[in-house]
C-alpha positions as a LaTeX table, in Angstrom:
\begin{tabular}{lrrr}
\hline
Residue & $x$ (\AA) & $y$ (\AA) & $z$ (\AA) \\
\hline
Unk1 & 33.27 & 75.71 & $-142.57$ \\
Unk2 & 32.18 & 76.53 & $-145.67$ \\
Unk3 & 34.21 & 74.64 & $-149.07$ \\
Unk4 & 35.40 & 77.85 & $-150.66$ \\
Unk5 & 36.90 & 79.83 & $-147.89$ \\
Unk6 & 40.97 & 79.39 & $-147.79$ \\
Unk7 & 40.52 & 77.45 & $-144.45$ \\
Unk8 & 38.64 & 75.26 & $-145.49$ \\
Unk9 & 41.04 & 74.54 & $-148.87$ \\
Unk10 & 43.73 & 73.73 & $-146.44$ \\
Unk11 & 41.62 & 70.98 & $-144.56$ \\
Unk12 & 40.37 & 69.20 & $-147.57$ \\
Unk13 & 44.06 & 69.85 & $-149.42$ \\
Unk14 & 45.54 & 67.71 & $-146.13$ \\
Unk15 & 42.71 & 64.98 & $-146.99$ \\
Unk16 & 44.80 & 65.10 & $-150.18$ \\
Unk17 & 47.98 & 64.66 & $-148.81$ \\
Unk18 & 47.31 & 62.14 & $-146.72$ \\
Unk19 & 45.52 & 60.05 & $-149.94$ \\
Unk20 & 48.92 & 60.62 & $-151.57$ \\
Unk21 & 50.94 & 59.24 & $-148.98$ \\
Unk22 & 48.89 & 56.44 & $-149.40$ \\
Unk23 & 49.59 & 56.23 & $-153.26$ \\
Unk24 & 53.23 & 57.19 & $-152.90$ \\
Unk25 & 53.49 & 53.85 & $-149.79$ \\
Unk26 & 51.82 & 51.80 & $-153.18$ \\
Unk27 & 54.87 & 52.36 & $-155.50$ \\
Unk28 & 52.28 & 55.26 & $-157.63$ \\
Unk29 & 53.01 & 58.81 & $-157.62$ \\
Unk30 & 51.62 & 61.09 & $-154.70$ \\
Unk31 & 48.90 & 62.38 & $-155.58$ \\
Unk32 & 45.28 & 62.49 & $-153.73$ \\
Unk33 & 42.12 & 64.05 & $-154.78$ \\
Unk34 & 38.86 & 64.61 & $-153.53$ \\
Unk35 & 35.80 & 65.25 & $-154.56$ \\
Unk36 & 33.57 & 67.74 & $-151.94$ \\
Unk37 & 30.02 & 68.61 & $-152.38$ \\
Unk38 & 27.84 & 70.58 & $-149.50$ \\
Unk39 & 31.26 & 70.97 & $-147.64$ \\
Unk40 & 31.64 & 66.78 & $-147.40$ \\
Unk41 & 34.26 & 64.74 & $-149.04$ \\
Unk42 & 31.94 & 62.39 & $-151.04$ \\
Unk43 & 34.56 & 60.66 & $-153.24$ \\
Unk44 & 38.72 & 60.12 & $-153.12$ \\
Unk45 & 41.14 & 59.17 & $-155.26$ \\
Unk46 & 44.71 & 57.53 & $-155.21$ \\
Unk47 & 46.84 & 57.18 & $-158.43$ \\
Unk48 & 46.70 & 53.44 & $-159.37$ \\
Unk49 & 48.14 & 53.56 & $-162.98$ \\
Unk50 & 51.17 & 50.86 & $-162.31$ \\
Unk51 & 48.98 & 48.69 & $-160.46$ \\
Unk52 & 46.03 & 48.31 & $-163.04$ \\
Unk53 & 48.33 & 48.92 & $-165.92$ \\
Unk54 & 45.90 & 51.64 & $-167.08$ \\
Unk55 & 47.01 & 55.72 & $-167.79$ \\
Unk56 & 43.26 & 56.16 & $-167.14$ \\
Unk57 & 43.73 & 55.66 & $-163.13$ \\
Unk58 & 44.76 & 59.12 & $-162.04$ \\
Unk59 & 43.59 & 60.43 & $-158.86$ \\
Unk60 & 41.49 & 62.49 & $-160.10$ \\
Unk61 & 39.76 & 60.77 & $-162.36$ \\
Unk62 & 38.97 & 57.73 & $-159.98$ \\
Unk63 & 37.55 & 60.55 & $-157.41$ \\
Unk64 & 35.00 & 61.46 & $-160.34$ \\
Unk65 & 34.27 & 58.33 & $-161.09$ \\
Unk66 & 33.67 & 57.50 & $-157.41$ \\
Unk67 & 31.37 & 60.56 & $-157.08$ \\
Unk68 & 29.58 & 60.08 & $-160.27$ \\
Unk69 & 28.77 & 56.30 & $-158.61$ \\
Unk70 & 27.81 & 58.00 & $-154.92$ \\
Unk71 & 25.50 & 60.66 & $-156.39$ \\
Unk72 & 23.94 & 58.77 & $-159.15$ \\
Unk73 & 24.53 & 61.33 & $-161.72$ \\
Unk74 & 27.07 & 62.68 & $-164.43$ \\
Unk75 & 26.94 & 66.42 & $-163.56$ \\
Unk76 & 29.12 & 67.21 & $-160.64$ \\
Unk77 & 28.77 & 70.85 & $-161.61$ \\
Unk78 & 27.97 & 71.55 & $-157.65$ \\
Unk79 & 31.19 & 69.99 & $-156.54$ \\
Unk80 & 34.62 & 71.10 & $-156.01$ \\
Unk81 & 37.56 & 68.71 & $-156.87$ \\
Unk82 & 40.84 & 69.26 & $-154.63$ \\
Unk83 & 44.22 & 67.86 & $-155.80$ \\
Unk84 & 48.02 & 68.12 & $-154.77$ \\
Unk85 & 48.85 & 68.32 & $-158.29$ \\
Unk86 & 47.52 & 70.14 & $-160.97$ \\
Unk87 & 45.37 & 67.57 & $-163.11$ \\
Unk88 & 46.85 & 66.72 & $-166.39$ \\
Unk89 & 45.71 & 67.36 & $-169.22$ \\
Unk90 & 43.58 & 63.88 & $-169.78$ \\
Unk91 & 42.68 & 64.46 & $-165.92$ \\
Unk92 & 41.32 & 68.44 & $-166.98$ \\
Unk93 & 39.17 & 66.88 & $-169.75$ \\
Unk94 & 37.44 & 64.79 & $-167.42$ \\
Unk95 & 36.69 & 67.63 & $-164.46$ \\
Unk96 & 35.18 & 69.62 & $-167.66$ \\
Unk97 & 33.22 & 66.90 & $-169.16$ \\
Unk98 & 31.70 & 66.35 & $-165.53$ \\
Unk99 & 31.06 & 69.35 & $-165.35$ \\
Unk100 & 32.85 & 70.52 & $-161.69$ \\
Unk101 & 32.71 & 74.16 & $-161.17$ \\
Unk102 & 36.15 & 74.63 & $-158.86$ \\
Unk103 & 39.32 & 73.07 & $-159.34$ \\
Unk104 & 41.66 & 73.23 & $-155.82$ \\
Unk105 & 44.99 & 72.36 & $-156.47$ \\
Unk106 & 48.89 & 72.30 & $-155.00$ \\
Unk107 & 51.67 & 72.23 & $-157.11$ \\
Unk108 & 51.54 & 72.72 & $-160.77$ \\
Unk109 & 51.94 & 69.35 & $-162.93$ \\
Unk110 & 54.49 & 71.77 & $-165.79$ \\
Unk111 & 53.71 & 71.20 & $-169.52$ \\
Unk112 & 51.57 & 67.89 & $-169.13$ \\
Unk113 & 49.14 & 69.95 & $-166.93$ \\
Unk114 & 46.06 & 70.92 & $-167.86$ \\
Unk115 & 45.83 & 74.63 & $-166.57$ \\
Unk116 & 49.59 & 76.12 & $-166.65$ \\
Unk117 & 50.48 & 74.11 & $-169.65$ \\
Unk118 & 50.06 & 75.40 & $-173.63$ \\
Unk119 & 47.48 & 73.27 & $-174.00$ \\
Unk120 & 45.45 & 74.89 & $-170.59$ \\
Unk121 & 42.54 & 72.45 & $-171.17$ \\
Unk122 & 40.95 & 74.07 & $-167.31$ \\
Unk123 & 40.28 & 77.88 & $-168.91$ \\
Unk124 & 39.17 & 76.66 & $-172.43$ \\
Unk125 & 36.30 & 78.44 & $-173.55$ \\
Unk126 & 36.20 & 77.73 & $-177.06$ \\
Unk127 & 34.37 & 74.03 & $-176.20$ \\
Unk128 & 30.97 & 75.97 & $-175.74$ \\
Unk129 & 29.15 & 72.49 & $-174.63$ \\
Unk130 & 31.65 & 72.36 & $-171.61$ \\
Unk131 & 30.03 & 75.76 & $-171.02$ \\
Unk132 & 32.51 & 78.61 & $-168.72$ \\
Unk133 & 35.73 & 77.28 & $-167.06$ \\
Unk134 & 35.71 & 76.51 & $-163.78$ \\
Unk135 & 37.39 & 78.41 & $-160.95$ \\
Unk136 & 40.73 & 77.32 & $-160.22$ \\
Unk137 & 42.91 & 77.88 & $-156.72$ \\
Unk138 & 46.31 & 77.48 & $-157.00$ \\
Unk139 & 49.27 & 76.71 & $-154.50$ \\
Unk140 & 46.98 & 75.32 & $-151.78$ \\
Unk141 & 49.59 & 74.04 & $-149.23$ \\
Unk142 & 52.62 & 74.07 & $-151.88$ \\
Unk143 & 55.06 & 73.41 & $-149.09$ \\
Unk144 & 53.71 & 70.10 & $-147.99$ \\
Unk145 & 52.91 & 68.87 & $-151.46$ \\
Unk146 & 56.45 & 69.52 & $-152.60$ \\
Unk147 & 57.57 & 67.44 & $-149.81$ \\
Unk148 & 55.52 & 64.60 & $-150.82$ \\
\hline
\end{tabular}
C-alpha cells in the first residue's frame, strides 16, 4: 500500500487517532501525528504542552523531531507527515523548515492553523529557501477526528 493513495491516508490517519486518544487520556488535546517515509511510520507524536510546560510540544513537532533523531538528518523532504488536526501555524513552520513534501491532515485547526488560516504558513511561496509548498490532503477521516 503505497503512502499517497486515499487508502492508505485512512490507515496512517487511524495511527493518528489512536496517538490522540492517547494524548486526550493525558489531560493534552487530541491530537496524533506521524511521520511516514517508504510507506513506514518512522516517528509519532502526542501533544505534551501541559505536561512539559512548553508551547513547543505539539504533536507534530515532536514527530519531526523524532524522525529527524531516527534518520539522522534534517531534511525530511521524502516524508509525509499525517495529523488529525491541521498544524498550527508554529507547527507549519516547522514541517517547512524540515522540509516534508505532503502534509495529511483531519480537521482544520480555524485561524491559528497554518493552511486555512490568513496567515496560511503551508502554501507560502514567497520564503524561496523553503523552496515550493508541500502537498496538502484535507478532511482525512473528519468524522472520527471530530469525535475525538
Amino acid at each position: 500500500m503505497s503512502a499517497t493513495t486515499p487508502n492508505a491516508h485512512e490507515f496512517f490517519m487511524r495511527k493518528c487517532i489512536d496517538l490522540a486518544i492517547e494524548s486526550k487520556t493525558n489531560g493534552e488535546s487530541p491530537v496524533g501525528s506521524i511521520i511516514v517515509r517508504n510507506d513506514t511510520v518512522i516517528a509519532t507524536g502526542i501533544e505534551a504542552g501541559k505536561a512539559n510546560m512548553d508551547i513547543t510540544f505539539h504533536a507534530e513537532i515532536e514527530a519531526i523531531r523524532m524522525a529527524r533523531k531516527v534518520l539522522n538528518t534534517a531534511d525530511l523532504s521524502d516524508c509525509i507527515i499525517y495529523t488529525t488536526h491541521e498544524p498550527c501555524i508554529m507547527c507549519s513552520y516547522v514541517i517547512r523548515q524540515a522540509g516534508i513534501g505532503m502534509v495529511v491532515m483531519s480537521l482544520s485547526s480555524g485561524d491559528t492553523g497554518g493552511f486555512n488560516s490568513q496567515l496560511p504558513v503551508l502554501k507560502d511561496t514567497s520564503i524561496t529557501k523553503w523552496g515550493a509548498p508541500p502537498i496538502v490532503i484535507t478532511g482525512i477521516l473528519d468524522a472520527a477526528c471530530r469525535e475525538l
